[in-house]
mmCIF file of C-alpha atoms in Angstrom:
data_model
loop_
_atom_site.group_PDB
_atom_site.id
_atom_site.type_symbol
_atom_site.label_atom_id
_atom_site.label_comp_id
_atom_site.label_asym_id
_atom_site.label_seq_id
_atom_site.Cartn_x
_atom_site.Cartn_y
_atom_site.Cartn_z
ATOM 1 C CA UNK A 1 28.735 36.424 -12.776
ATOM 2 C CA UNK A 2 29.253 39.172 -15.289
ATOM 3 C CA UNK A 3 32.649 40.372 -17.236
ATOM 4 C CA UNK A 4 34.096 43.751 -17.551
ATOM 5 C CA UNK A 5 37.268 43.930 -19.937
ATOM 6 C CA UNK A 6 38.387 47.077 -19.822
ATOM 7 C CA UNK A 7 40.372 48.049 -22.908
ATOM 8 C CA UNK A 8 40.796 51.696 -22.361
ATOM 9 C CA UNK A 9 43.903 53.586 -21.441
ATOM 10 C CA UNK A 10 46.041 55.913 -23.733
ATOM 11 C CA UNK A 11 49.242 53.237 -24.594
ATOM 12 C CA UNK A 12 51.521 55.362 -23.552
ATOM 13 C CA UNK A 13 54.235 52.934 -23.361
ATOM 14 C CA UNK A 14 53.616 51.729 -26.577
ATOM 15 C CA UNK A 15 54.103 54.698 -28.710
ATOM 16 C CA UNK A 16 54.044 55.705 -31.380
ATOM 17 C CA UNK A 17 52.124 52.628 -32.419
ATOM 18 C CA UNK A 18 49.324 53.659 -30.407
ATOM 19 C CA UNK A 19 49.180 57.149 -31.624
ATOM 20 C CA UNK A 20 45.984 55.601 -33.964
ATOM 21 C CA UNK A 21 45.180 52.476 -32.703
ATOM 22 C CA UNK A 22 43.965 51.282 -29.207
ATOM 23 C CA UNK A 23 46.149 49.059 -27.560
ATOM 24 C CA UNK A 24 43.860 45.732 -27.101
ATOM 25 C CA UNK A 25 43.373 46.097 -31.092
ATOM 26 C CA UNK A 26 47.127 45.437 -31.838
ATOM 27 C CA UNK A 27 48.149 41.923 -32.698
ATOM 28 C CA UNK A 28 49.574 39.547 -29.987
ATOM 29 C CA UNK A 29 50.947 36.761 -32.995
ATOM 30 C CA UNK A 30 47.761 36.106 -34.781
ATOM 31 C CA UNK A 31 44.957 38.031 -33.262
ATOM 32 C CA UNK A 32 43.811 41.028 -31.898
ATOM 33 C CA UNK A 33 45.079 41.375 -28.400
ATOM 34 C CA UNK A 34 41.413 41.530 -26.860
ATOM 35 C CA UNK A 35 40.665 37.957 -28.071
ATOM 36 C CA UNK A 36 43.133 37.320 -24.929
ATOM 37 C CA UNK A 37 41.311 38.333 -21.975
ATOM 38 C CA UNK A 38 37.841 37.625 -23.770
ATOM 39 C CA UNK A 39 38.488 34.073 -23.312
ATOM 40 C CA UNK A 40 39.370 34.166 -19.905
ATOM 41 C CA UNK A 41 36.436 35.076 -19.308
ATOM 42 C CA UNK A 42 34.579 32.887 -21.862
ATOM 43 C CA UNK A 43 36.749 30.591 -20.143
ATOM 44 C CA UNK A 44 35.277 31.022 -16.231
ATOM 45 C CA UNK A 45 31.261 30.517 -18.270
ATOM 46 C CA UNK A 46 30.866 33.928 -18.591
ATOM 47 C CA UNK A 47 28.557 35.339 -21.363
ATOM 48 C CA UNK A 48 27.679 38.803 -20.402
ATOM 49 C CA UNK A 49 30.443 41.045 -20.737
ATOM 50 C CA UNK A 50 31.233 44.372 -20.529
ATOM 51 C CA UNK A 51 33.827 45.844 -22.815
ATOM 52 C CA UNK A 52 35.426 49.468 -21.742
ATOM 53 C CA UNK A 53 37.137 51.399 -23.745
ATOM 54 C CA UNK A 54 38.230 55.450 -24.504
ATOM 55 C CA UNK A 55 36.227 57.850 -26.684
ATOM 56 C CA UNK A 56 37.100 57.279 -30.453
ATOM 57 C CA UNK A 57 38.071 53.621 -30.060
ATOM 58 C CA UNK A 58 34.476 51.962 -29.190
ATOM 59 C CA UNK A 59 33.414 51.697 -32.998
ATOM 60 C CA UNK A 60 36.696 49.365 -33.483
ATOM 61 C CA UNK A 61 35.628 47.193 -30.962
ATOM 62 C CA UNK A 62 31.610 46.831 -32.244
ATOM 63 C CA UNK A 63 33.300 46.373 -36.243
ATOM 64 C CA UNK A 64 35.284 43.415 -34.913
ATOM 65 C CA UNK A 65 33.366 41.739 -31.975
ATOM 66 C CA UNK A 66 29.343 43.139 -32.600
ATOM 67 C CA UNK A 67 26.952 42.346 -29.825
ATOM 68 C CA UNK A 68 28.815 38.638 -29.396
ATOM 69 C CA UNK A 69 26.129 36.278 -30.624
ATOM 70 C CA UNK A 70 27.871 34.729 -33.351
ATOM 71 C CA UNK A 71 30.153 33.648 -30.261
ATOM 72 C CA UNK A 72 27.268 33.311 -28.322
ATOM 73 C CA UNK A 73 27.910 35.830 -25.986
ATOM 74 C CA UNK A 74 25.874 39.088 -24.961
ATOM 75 C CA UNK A 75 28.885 41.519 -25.187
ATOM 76 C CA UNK A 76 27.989 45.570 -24.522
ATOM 77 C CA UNK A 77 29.970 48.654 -24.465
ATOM 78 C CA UNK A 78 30.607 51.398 -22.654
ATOM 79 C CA UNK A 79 33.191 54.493 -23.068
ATOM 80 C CA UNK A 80 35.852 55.459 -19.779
ATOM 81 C CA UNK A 81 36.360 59.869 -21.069
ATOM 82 C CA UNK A 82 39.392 59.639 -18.935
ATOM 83 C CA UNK A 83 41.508 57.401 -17.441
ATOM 84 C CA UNK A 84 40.476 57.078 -14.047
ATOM 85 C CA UNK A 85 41.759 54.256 -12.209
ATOM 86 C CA UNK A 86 41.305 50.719 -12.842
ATOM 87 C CA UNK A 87 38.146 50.636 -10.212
ATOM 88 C CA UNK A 88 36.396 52.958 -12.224
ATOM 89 C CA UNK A 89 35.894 50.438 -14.466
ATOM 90 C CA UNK A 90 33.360 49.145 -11.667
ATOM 91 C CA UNK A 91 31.872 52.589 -11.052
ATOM 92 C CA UNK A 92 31.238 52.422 -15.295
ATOM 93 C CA UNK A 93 29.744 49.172 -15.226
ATOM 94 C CA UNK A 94 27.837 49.202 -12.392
ATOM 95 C CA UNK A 95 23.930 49.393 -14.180
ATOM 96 C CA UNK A 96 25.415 46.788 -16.247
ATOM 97 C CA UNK A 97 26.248 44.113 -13.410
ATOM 98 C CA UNK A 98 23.469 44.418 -11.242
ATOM 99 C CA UNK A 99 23.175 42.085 -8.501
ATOM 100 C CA UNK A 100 25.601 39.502 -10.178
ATOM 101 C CA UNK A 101 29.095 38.878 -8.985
ATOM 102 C CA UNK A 102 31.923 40.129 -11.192
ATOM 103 C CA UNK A 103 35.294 39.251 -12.982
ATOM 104 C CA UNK A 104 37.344 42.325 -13.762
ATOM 105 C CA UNK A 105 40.252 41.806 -16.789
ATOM 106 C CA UNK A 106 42.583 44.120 -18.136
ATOM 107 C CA UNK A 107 42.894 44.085 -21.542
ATOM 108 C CA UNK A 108 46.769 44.118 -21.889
ATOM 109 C CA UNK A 109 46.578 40.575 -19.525
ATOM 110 C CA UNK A 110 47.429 37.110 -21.521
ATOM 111 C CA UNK A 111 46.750 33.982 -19.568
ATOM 112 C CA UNK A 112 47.941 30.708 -20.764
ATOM 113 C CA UNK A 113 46.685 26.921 -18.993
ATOM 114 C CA UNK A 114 45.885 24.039 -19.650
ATOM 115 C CA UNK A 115 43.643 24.019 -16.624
ATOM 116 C CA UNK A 116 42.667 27.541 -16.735
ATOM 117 C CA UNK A 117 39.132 26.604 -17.537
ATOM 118 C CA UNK A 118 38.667 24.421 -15.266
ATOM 119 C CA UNK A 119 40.461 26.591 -12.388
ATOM 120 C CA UNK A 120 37.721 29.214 -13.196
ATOM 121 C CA UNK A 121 34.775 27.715 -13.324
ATOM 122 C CA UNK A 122 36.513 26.420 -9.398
ATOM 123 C CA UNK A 123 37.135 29.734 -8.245
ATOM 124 C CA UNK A 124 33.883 31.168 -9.411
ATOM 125 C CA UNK A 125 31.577 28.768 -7.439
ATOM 126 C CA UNK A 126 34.428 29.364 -3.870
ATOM 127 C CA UNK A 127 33.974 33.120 -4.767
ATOM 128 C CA UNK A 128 33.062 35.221 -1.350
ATOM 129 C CA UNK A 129 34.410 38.436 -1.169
ATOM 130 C CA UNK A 130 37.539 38.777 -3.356
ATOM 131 C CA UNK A 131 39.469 36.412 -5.182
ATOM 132 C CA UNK A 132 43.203 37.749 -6.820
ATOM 133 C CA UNK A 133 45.308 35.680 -8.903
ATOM 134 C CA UNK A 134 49.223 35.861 -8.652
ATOM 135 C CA UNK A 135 51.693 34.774 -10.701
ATOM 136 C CA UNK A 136 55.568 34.399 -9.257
ATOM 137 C CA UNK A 137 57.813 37.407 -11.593
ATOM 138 C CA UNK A 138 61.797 37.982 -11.678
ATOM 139 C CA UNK A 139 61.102 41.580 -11.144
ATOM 140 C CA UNK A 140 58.724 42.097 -8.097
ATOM 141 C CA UNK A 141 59.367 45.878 -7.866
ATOM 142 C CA UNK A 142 57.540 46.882 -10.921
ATOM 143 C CA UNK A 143 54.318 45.528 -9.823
ATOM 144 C CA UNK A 144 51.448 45.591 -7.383
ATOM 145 C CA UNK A 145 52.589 42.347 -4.923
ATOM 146 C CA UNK A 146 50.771 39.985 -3.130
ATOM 147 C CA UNK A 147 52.139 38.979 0.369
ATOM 148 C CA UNK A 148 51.250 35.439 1.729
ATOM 149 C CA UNK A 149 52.116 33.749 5.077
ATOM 150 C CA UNK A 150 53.710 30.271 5.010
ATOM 151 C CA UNK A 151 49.832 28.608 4.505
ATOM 152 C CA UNK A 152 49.861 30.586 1.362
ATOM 153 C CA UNK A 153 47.025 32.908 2.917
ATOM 154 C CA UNK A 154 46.792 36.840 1.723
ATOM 155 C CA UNK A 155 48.666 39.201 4.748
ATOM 156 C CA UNK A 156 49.179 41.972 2.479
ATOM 157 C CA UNK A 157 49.577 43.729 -0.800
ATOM 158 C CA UNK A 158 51.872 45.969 -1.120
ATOM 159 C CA UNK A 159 52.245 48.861 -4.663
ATOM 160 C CA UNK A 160 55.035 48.139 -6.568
ATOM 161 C CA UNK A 161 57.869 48.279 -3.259
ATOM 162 C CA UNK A 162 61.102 49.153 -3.534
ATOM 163 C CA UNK A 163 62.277 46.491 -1.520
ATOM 164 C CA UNK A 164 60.083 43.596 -2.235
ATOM 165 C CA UNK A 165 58.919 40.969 0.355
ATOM 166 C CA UNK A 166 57.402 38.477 -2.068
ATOM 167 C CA UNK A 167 57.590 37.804 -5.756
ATOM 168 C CA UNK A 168 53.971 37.321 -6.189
ATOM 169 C CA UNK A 169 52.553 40.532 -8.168
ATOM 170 C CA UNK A 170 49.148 40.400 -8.584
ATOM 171 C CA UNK A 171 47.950 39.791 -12.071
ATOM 172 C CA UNK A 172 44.946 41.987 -13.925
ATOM 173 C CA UNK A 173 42.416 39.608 -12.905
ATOM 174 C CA UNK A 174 40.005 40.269 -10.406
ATOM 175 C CA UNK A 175 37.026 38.319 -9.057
ATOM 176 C CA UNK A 176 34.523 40.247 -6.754
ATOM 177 C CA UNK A 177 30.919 39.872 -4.933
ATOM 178 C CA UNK A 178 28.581 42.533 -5.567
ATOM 179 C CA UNK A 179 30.024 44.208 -2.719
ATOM 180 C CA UNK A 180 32.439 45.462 -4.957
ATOM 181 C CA UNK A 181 30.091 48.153 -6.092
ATOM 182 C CA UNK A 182 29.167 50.135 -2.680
ATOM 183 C CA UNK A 183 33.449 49.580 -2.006
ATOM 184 C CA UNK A 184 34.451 51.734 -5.191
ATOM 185 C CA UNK A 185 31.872 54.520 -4.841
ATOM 186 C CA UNK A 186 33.819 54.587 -1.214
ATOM 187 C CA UNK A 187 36.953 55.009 -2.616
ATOM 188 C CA UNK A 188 38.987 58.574 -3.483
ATOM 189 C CA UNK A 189 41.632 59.429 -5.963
ATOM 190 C CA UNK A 190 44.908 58.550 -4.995
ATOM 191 C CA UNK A 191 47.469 61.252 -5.538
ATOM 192 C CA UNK A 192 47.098 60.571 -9.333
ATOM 193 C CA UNK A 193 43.908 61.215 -9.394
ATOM 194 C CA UNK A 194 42.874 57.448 -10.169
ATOM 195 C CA UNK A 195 40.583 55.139 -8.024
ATOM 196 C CA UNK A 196 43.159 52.659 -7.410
ATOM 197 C CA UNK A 197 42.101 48.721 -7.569
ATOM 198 C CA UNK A 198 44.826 48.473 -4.592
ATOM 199 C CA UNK A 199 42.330 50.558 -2.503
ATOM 200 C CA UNK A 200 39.817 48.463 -3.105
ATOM 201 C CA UNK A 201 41.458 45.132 -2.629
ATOM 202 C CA UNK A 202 42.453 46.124 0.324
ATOM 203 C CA UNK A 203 39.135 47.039 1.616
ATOM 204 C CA UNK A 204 38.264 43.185 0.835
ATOM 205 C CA UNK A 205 41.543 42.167 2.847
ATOM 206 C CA UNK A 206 41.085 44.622 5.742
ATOM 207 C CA UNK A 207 37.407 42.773 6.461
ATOM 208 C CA UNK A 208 39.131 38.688 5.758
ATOM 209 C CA UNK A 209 37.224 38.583 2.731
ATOM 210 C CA UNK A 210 40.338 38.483 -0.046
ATOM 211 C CA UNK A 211 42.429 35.183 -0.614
ATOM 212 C CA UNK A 212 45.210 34.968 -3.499
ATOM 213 C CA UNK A 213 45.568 32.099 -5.945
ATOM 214 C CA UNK A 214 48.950 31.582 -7.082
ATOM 215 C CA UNK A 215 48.687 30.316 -10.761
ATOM 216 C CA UNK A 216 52.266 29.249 -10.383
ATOM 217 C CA UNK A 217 54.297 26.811 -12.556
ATOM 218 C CA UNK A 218 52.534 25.206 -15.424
ATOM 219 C CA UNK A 219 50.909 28.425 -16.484
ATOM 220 C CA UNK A 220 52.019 32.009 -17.832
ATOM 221 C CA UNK A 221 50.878 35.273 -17.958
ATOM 222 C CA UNK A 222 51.841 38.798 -19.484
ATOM 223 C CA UNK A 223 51.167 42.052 -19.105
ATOM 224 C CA UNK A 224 51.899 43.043 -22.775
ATOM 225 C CA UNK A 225 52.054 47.041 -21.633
ATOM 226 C CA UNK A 226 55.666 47.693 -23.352
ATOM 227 C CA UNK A 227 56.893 46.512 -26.668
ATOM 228 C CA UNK A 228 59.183 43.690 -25.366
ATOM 229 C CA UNK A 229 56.533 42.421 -23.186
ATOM 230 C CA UNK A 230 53.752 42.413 -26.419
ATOM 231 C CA UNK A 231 56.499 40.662 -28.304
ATOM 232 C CA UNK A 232 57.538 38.219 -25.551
ATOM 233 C CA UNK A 233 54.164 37.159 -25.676
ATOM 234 C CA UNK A 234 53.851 37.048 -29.096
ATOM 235 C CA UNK A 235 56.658 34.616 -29.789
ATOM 236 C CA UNK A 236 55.291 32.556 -26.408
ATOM 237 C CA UNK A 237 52.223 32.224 -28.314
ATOM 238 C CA UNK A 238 53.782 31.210 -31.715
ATOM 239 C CA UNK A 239 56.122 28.579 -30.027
ATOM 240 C CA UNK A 240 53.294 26.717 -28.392
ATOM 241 C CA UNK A 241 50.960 26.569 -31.168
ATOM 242 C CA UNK A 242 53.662 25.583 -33.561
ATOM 243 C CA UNK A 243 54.789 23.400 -31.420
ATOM 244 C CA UNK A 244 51.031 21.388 -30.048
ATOM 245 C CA UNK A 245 48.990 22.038 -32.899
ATOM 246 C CA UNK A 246 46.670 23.887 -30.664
ATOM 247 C CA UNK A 247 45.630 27.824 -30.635
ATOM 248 C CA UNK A 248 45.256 30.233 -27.801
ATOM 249 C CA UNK A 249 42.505 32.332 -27.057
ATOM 250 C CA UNK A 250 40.530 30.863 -30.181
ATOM 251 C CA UNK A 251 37.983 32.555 -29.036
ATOM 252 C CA UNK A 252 36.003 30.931 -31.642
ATOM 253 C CA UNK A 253 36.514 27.184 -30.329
ATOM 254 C CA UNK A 254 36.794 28.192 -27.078
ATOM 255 C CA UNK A 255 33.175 29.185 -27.604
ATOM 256 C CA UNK A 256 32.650 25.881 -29.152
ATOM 257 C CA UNK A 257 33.882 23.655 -26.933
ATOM 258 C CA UNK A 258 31.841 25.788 -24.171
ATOM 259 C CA UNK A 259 28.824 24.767 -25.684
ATOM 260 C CA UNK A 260 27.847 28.359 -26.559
ATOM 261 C CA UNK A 261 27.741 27.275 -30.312
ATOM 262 C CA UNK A 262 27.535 24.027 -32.160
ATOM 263 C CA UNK A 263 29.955 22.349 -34.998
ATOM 264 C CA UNK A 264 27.814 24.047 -38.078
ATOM 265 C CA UNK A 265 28.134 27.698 -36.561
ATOM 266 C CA UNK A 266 31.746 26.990 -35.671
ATOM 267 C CA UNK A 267 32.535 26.083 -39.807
ATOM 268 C CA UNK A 268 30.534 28.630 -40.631
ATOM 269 C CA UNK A 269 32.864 31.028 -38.358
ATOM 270 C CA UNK A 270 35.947 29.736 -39.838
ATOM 271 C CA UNK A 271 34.405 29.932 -43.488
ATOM 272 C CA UNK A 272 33.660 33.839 -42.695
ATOM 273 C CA UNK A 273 37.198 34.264 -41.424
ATOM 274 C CA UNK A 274 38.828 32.998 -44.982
ATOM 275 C CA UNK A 275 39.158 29.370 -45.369
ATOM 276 C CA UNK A 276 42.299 30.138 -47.657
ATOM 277 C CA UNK A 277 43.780 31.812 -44.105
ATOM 278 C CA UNK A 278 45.248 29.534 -41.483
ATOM 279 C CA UNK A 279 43.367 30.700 -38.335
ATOM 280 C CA UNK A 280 40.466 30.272 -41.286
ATOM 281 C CA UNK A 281 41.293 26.831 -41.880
ATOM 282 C CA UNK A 282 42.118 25.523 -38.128
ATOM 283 C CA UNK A 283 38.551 26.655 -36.801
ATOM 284 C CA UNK A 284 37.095 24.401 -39.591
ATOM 285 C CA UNK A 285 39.096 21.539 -38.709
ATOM 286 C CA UNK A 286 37.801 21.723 -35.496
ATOM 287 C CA UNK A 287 34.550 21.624 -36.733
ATOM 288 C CA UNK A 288 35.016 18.575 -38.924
ATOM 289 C CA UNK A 289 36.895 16.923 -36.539
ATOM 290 C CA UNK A 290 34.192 17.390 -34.013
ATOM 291 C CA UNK A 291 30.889 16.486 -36.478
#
């Protein structure tokens, strides 16, 4: 399986911050917002990933991630001119997966689990056709919605209804077969002009071949798209790490305790980041506490 992140998008909503920086670069608490959805995917044992972004932006994104090795990981790059639809992320990154299966992220997407690793790395080897991941919300209407029957199986999804049937809205993480790739160059802008990732989910559910998981209680997501959701997030994040001692979306010991790089490149890591800084200093304890 291969990852595409796609970080693109103008920000509209989060002007005028994002008049001169891309969204995923802003900080969610103590990191860049893209070290978020990276580790998801580092997460489900994915090393080859895709990162998308707009025209002017994709320089930002090599100065602070590089080709991945220090993390282990084979990331590339590739520019979306426009924004086209969240599908057209496949369409972009379609030399790029090949024959391999794929998990789709959005960038603005924060996942938080205990089990989210192991969850994954689950769904990834059950993966045939389309898997979505849902997450129950107080506010149905303003997203895309996943409708189950009373076995919990997929019946529909339905685009941000004004009269909701479910509370389920589908969250910005998407895992495919390689039949993904023939579906999107089938699809044709919606009246926006996009190639809507509704469309092609719904391709995958018309043929049986799409099946929700609902990450339900002991998890959270955002969608940090407007500036009470990024700092909703951002205080989530600084309560629990304050609170357990732990970090999220380290993507440094995530990559660590992944086995994509040992104790001595993990010290090294947090030696390079500024030992006299705290997200410095924890990735070192990790590594002493570890050798």
């Amino acid at each position: 399986m291969r990852g595409i992140l796609l970080a693109g998008g103008s920000g509209t909503r989060l002007r005028p911050v994002t008049r001169v920086a891309s969204k995923q670069l802003l900080p969610v608490y103590n990191k860049p917002m893209i070290y978020y959805p990276l580790s998801v995917l580092m997460c489900a044992e994915i090393r080859e990933i895709l990162i998308i972004t707009t025209p002017g932006f994709l320089e930002a994104y090599r100065s602070l991630l590089g080709d991945g090795s220090w993390l282990g990981l084979d990331l590339r790059y590739a520019e979306q001119p426009s924004p086209d639809g969240l599908a057209d992320a496949l369409r972009i990154g379609s030399d790029f997966v090949g024959d391999e299966q794929i998990a789709l992220i959005l960038g603005d997407n924060i996942f938080y689990s205990h089990q989210l690793p192991t969850m994954l790395q689950h769904e990834r080897v059950l993966l045939d056709g389309c898997t979505l991941f849902g997450y129950p919300v107080a506010d149905p209407e303003r997203y895309g919605i996943a409708v189950t029957d009373a076995d919990g199986t997929l019946v529909s999804l339905e685009e941000k209804p004004e009269k909701p049937t479910s509370n389920l809205a589908v969250t910005g993480l998407y895992f495919y077969d390689n039949d993904a790739l023939a579906l999107t160059r089938e699809l044709t802008p919606s009246a926006r002009g996009e190639l809507e990732i509704t469309d092609l989910n719904n391709k995958y559910l018309a043929a049986g071949r799409a099946r929700l998981v609902n990450l339900g209680r002991g998890s959270a997501w955002f969608d940090t798209g407007t500036h009470d959701s990024l700092l909703d997030a951002a205080t989530f994040v600084q309560l629990i790490e304050k609170r357990q001692g732990i970090r999220i979306a380290c993507i440094e010991e995530v990559a660590y305790r992944l086995g994509f790089i040992d104790a001595d490149q993990l010290f090294e890591l947090g030696r390079r980041t500024g030992g006299s800084t705290e997200y410095g200093r924890y990735v070192m304890d990790v590594a002493c506490a570890s050798a």
